[in-house]
Coordinates of C-alpha atoms and ligand atoms in Angstrom, one line a residue:
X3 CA 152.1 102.2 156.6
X4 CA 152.3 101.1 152.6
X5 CA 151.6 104.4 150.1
X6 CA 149.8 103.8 147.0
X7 CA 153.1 103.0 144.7
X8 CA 151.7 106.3 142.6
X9 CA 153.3 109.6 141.8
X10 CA 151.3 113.2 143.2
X11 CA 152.1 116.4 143.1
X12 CA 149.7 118.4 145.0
X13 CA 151.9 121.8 145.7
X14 CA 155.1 123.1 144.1
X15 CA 158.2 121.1 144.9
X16 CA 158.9 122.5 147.5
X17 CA 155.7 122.6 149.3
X18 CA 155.0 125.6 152.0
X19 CA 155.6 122.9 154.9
X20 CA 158.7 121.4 153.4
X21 CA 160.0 125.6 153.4
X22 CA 159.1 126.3 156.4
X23 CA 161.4 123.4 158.3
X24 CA 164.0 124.5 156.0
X25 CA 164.4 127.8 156.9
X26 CA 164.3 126.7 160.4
X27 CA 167.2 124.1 158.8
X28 CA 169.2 126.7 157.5
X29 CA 169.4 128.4 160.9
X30 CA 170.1 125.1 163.2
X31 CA 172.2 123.2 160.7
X32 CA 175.9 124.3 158.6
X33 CA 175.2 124.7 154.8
X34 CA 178.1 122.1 154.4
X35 CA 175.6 119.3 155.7
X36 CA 174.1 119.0 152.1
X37 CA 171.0 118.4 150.7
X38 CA 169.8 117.3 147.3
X39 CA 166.1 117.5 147.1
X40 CA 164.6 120.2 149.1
X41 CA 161.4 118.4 150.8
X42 CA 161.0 117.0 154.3
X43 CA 159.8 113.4 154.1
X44 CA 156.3 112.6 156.6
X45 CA 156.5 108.9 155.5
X46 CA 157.8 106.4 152.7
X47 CA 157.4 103.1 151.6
X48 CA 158.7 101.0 148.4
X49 CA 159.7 103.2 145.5
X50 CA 157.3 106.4 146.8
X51 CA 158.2 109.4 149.4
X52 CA 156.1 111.1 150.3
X53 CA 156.7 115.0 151.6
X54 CA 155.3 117.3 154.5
X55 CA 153.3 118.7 152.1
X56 CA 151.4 115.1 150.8
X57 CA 153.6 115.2 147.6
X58 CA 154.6 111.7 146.7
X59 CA 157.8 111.4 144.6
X60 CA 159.1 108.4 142.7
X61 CA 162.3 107.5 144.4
X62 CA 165.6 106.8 141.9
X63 CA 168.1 107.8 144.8
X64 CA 167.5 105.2 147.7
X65 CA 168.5 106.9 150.3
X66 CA 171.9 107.0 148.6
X67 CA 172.4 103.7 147.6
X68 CA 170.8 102.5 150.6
X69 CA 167.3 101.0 150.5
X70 CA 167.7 98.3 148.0
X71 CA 164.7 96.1 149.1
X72 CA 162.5 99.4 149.3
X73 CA 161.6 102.3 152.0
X74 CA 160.4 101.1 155.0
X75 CA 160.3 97.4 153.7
X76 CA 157.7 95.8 156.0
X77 CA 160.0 92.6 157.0
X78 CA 162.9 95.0 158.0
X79 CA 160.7 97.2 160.4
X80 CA 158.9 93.9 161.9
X81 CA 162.6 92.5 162.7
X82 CA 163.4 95.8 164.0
X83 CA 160.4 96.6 166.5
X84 CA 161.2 92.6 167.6
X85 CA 164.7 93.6 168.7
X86 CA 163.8 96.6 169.9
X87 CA 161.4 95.3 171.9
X88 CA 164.1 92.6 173.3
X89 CA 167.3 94.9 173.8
X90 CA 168.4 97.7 171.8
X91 CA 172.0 97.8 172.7
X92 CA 174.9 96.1 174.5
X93 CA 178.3 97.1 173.2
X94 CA 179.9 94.0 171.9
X95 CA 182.0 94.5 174.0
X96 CA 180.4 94.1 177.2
X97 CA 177.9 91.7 176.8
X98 CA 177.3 89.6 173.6
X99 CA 174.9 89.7 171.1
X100 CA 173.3 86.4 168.4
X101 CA 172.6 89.1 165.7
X102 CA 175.8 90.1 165.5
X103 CA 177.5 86.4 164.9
X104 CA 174.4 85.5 162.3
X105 CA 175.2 89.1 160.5
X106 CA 179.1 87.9 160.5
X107 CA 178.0 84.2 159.5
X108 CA 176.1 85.7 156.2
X109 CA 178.5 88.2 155.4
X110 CA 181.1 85.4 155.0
X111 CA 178.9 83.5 153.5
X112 CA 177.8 86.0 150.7
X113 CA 181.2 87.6 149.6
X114 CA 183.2 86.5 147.3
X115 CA 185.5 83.3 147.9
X116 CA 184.8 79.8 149.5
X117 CA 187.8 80.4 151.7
X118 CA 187.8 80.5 155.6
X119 CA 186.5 84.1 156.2
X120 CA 185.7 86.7 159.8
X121 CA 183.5 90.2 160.0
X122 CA 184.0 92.7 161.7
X123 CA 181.1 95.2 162.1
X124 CA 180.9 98.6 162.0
X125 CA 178.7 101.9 161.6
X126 CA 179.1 103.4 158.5
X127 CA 181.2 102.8 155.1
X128 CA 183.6 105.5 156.0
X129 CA 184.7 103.1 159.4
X130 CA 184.8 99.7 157.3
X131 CA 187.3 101.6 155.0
X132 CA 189.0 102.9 157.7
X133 CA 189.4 99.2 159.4
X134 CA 190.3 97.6 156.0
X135 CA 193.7 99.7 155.7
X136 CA 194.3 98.9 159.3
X137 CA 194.1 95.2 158.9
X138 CA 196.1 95.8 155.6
X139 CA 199.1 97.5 157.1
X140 CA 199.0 95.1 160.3
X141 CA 198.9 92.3 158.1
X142 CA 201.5 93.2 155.7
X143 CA 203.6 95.3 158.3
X144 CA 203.7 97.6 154.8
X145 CA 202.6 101.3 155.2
X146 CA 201.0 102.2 151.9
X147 CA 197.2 102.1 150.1
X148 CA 196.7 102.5 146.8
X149 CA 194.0 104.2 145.4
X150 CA 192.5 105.3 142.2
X151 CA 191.3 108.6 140.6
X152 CA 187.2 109.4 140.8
X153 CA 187.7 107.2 144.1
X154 CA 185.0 108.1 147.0
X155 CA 185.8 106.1 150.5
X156 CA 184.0 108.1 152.9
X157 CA 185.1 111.5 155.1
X158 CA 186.9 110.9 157.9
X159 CA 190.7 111.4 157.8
X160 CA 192.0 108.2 156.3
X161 CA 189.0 107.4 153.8
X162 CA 188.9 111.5 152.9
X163 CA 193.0 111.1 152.2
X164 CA 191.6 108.0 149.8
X165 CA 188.6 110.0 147.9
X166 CA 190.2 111.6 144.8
X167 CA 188.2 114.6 144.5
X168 CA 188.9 118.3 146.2
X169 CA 185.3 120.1 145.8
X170 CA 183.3 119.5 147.7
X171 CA 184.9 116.5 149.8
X172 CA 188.6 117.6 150.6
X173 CA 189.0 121.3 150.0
X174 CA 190.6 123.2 153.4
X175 CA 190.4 119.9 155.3
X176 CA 194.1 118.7 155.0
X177 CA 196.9 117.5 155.8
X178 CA 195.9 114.5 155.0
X179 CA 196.9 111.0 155.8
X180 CA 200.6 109.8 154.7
X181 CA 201.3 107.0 152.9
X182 CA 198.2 107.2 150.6
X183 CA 199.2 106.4 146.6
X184 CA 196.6 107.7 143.8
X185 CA 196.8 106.3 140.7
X186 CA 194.3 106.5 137.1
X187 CA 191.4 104.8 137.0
X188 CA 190.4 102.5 133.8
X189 CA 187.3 104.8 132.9
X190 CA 186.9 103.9 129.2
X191 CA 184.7 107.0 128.2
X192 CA 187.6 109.4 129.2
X193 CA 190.5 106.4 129.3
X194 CA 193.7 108.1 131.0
X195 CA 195.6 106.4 128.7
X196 CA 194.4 107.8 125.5
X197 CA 192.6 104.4 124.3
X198 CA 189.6 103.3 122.8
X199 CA 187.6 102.0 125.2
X200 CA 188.9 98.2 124.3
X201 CA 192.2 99.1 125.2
X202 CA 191.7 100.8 128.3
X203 CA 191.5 97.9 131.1
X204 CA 195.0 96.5 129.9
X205 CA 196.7 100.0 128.9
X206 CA 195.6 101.8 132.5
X207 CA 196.6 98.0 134.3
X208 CA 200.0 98.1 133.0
X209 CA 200.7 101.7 134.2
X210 CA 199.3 101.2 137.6
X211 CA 201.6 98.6 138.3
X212 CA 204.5 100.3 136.3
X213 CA 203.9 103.3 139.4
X214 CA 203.9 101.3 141.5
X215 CA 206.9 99.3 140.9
X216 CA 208.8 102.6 139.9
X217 CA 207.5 105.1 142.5
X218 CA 206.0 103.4 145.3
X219 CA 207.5 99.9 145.8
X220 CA 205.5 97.1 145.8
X221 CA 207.1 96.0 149.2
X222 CA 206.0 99.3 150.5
X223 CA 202.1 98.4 149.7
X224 CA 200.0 96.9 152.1
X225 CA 196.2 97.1 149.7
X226 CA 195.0 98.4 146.8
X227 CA 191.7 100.1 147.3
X228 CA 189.2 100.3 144.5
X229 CA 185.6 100.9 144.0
X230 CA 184.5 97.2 141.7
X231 CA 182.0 100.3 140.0
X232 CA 182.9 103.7 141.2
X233 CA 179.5 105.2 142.8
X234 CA 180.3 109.2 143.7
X235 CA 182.6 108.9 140.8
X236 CA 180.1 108.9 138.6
X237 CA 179.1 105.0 137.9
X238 CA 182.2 104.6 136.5
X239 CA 182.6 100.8 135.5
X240 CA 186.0 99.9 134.6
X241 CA 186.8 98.3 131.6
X242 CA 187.5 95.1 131.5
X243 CA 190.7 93.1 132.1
X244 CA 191.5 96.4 134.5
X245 CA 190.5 94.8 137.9
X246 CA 191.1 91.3 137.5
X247 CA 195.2 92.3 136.3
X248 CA 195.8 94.4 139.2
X249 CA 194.0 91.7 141.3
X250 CA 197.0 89.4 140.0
X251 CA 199.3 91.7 140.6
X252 CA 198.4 91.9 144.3
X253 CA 198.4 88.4 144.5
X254 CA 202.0 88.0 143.1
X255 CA 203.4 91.0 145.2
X256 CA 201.7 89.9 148.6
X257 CA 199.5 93.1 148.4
X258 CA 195.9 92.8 150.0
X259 CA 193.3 93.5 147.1
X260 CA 190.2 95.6 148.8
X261 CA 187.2 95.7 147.3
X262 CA 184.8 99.0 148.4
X263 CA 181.6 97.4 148.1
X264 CA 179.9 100.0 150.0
X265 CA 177.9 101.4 147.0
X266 CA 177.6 98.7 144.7
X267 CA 176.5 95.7 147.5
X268 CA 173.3 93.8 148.2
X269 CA 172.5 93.1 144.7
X270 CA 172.6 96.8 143.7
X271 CA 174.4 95.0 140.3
X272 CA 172.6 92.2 139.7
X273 CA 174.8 89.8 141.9
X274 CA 175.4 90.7 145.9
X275 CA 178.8 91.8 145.4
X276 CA 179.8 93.7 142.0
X277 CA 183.3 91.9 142.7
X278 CA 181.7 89.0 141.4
X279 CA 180.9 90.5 137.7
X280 CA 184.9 90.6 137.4
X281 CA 185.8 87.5 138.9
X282 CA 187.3 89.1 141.9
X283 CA 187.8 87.2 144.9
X284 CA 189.0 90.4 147.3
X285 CA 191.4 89.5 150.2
X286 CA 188.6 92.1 152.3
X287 CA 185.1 93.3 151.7
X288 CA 183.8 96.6 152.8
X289 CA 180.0 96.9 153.1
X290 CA 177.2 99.5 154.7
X291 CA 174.9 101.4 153.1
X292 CA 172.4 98.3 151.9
X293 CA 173.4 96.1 154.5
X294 CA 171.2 98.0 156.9
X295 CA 168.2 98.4 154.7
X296 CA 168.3 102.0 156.5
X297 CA 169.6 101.4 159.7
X298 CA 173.5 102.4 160.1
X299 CA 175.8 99.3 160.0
X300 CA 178.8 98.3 158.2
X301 CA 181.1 95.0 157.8
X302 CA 184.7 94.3 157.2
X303 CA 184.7 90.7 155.9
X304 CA 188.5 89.5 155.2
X305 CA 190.6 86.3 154.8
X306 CA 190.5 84.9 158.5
X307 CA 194.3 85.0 158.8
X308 CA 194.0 88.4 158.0
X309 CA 191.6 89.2 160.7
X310 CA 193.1 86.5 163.2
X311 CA 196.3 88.3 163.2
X312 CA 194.6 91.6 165.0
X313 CA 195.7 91.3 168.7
X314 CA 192.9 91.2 170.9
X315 CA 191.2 94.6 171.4
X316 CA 192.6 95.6 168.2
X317 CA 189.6 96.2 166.5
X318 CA 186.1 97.4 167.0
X319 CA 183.6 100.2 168.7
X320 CA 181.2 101.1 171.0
X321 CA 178.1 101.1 168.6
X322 CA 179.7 98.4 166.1
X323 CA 177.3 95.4 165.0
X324 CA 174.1 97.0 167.1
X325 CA 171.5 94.5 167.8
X326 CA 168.3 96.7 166.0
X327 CA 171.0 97.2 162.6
X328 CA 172.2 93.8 162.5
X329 CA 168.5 92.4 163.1
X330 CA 167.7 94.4 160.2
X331 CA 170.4 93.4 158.0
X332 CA 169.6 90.1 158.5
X333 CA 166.1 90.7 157.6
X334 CA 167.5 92.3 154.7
X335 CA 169.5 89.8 153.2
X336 CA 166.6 87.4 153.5
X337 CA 164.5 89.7 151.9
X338 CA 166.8 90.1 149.0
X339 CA 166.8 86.4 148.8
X340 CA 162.8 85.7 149.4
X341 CA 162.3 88.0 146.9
X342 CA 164.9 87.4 143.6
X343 CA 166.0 90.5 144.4
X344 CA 169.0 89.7 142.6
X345 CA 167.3 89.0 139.1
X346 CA 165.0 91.8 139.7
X347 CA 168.0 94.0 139.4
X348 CA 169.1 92.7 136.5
X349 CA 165.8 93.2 135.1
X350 CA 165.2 97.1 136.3
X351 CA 168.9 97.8 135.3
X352 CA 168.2 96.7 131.7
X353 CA 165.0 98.8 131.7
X354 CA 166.7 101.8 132.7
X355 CA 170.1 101.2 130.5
X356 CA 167.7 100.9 127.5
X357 CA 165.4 104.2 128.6
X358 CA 168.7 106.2 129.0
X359 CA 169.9 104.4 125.6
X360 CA 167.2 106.2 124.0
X361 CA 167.7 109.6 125.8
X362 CA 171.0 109.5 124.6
X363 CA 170.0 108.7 120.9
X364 CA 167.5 111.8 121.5
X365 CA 169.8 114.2 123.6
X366 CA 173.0 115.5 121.8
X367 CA 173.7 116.8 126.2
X368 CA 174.0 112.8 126.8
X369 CA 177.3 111.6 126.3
X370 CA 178.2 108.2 127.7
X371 CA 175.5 105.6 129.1
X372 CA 176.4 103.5 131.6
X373 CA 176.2 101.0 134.5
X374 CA 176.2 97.5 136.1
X375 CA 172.6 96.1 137.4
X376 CA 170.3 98.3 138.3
X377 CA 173.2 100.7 139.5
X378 CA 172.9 103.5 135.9
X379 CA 173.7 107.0 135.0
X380 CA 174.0 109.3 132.2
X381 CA 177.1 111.5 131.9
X382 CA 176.4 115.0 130.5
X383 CA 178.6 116.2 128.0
X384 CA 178.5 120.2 126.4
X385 CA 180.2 118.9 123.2
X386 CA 180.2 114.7 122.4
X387 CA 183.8 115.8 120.4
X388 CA 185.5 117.8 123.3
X389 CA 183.3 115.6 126.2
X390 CA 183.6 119.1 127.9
X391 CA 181.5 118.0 131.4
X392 CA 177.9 120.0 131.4
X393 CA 177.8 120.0 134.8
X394 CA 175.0 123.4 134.9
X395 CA 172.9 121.0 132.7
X396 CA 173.1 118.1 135.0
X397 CA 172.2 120.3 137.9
X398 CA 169.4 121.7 136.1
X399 CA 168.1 118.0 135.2
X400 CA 167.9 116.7 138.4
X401 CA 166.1 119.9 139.8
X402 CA 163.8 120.0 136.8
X403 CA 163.1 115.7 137.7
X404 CA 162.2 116.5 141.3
X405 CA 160.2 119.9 140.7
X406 CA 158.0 116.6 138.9
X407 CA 158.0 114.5 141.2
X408 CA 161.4 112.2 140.9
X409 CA 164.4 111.2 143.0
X410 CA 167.8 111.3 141.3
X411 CA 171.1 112.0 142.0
X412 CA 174.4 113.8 141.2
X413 CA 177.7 112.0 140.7
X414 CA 181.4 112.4 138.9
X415 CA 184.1 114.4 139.5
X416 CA 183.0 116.9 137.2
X417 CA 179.6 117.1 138.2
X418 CA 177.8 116.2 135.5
X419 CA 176.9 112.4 136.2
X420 CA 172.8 112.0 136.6
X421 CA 173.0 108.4 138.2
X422 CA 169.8 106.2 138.8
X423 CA 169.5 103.9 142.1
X424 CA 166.0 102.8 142.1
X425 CA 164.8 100.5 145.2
X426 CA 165.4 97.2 143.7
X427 CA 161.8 96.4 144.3
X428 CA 160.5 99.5 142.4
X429 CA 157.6 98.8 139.8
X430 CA 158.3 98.5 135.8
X431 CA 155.4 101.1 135.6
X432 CA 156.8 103.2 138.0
X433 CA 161.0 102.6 136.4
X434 CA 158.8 103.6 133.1
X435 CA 157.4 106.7 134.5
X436 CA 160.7 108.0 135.8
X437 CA 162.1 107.5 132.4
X438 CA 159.5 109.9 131.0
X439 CA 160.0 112.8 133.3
X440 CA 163.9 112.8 132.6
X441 CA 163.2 113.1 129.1
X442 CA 161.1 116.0 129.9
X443 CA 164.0 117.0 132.4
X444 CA 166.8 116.8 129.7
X445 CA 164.4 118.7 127.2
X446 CA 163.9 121.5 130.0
X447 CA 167.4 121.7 131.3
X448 CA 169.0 122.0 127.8
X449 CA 166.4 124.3 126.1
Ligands
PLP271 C1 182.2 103.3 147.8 C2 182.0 104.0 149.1 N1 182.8 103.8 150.2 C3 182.6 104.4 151.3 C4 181.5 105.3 151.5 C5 181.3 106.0 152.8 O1 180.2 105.5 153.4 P1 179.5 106.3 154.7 O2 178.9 107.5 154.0 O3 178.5 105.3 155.2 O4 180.6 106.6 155.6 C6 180.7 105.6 150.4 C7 179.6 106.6 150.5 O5 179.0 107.1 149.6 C8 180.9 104.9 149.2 O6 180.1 105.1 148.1

């Protein structure tokens, strides 16, 4: 069912409904299962959710990155009663399935590079991260993976060991992983180097690779992990020259260069891959979130010799590629394209980096501005000298937006990141709206 693409508050946020499934969520489900905005959703469709209570909130989160072409996007729930309706499952394994080849026919398509290509799918980001060090070390017959600070690669063992950030993500859950490398990040607003932000990509380049020729080996490397634009980092967007050097690097040392696309895929930037922004050309691709348009699936997508060097049974799962998930990503990716979802990004991104623009001009708490497409956030800051993280503010914002009816989300490892990932599809009046009530947000949380 489409919902008026309008804004309503009709009870407090949240509404008596909405608190009486979550005490009954607080005693059936652990605390440590988080939860951002405390409403239960009845229904949703393009930029609006609306809550057990008949609220309807303006949506800047996405499902976490994940519903690009919109809630419930009519096209992606046609294809997905159609499959259902045919078969729901097989296990790739078993039996065979066409959705999964034309899923792993696009994917190779769509990623960066004209070269010979194979996907693998998969269930979620956290297991295409997990299957792009595997392929990496069995490729390479080299043990280690690089990653970066502010990095965020999912939760199980080996993509927890990758995520640079104890609280809430790592804290009590180790040992962790061997063989994982962590190394600074090029973030220009807080460079690890020292540098103005011009001098950041090359300075924080040349002391990755100075690691890892002096610590770590470079023989001893099998990838190099990194986020193209760090997403639970905080939106970091590394400065320039940082991504394309170390991509050389790997090249000339016979290290596999992976590229997490999880967060920033499926024209979340403006382009389907943020890769593409940096003129990367990744040896493998790691995708979910998007793909799915809200239905769990993942892909690997890698040079073919990579994948063709995996022995048979090597790779794979019970519920990886599933018919209904790879129906709807297809569905998906032909939306994106019907639709110039692609420039639309572009276009809501620039809206949004211009509304925050102005916040920032207005709100000594906003400190940096930043993003790529229509992937933005704000990072709060207690002092714009010191950059001291106001993390209590940022919480504050993002409660005082959805107490009005808006979406957003938390991100950085300080906690003080407000990020903005609209629906791609969202409406200027409604990307106009939003920008209004985190105004009134900031004012309220910094009074
Ligand atoms: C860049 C990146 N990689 C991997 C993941 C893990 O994905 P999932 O939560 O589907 O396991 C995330 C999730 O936020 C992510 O942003």
């Amino acid at each position: 069912m489409e919902l008026p693409q309008e804004r309503r508050l009709v009870t407090d946020i949240p509404g008596p409904r909405s608190r009486e499934l979550l005490a009954r969520r607080n005693a059936a489900i652990p605390k440590a299962v988080f939860n951002t905005v405390p409403v239960f959703v009845e229904r949703a469709s393009g930029a609006i959710v609306e809550d057990v209570d008949g609220n309807r909130l303006i949506d800047f989160g996405a499902g976490l990155a994940v519903l690009n072409v919109g809630n419930a996007h009519p096209a992606v729930v046609e294809a997905i009663r159609e499959q259902a309706d045919a078969y729901t499952h097989t296990c790739f394994h078993v039996t065979l399935h066409e959705p999964y080849v034309a899923l792993a026919e696009r994917l190779n398509e769509l990623t960066p590079g004209d070269h010979e290509k194979r996907t693998m799918l998969v269930n979620s980001g956290a297991e295409a991260v997990e299957n792009a060090v595997k392929l990496a070390r069995s490729f390479t017959g080299r043990p280690a993976a690089v990653t970066f600070d502010h990095a965020f690669h999912g939760r199980t063992l080996l993509a927890l060991t990758l995520t640079g950030k104890a609280m809430p993500y790592k804290l009590g859950f180790g040992p962790f992983a061997p063989e994982v490398y962590r190394l600074p990040f090029a973030y220009p607003y807080r460079c690890p180097t020292g540098r103005p932000p011009e001098e950041c990509g090359p300075s924080c380049a040349d002391l990755v690779i100075d690691e890892i020729e002096r610590h770590i080996g470079p023989d001893s490397v099998a990838c190099v992990i990194a986020e193209p634009v760090q997403g639970e980092g905080g939106f970091v967007v590394p400065a320039p020259e940082f991504l394309p050097r170390l991509a050389q690097y790997c090249r000339d040392r016979g290290i596999l260069f992976v590229a997490d696309e999880v967060q920033t895929g499926f024209g979340r930037t403006g382009r389907w891959f943020a890769a593409e922004h940096f003129g990367l050309v990744p040896d493998i691709v790691t995708t979910a979130k998007a793909l799915g348009g809200g239905l769990p699936i993942g892909g690997v997508t890698a040079r073919a010799d990579i994948m063709d060097s995996v022995h048979v049974g090597g790779l794979g799962g019970t519920f990886g590629g599933n018919p209904i998930a790879a129906a709807a990503a297809l569905e998906v990716i032909a939306s994106i394209e019907r639709e110039g979802l692609l420039e639309r990004a572009e276009r809501v991104g620039a809206t949004l980096t211009a509304g925050l623009g102005d916040l920032q001009d207005r709100h000594e708490v906003v400190g940096d501005v930043r993003g790529l497409g229509a992937m933005v956030a704000m990072e709060l800051v207690e002092d714009r000298g010191t950059k001291r993280p106001a993390k209590e503010a940022a919480a504050r914002t993002i409660e005082e937006c959805y107490r009005q009816g808006l979406i957003v989300l938390k991100a950085g490892t300080y906690d003080n990141v407000v990020r903005l990932l609209p629906p791609l599809t969202i409406a200027d009046d409604l990307v106009e709206e939003g920008l209004g009530l985190l105004d009134k947000a900031l004012a309220a949380a910094t009074q």
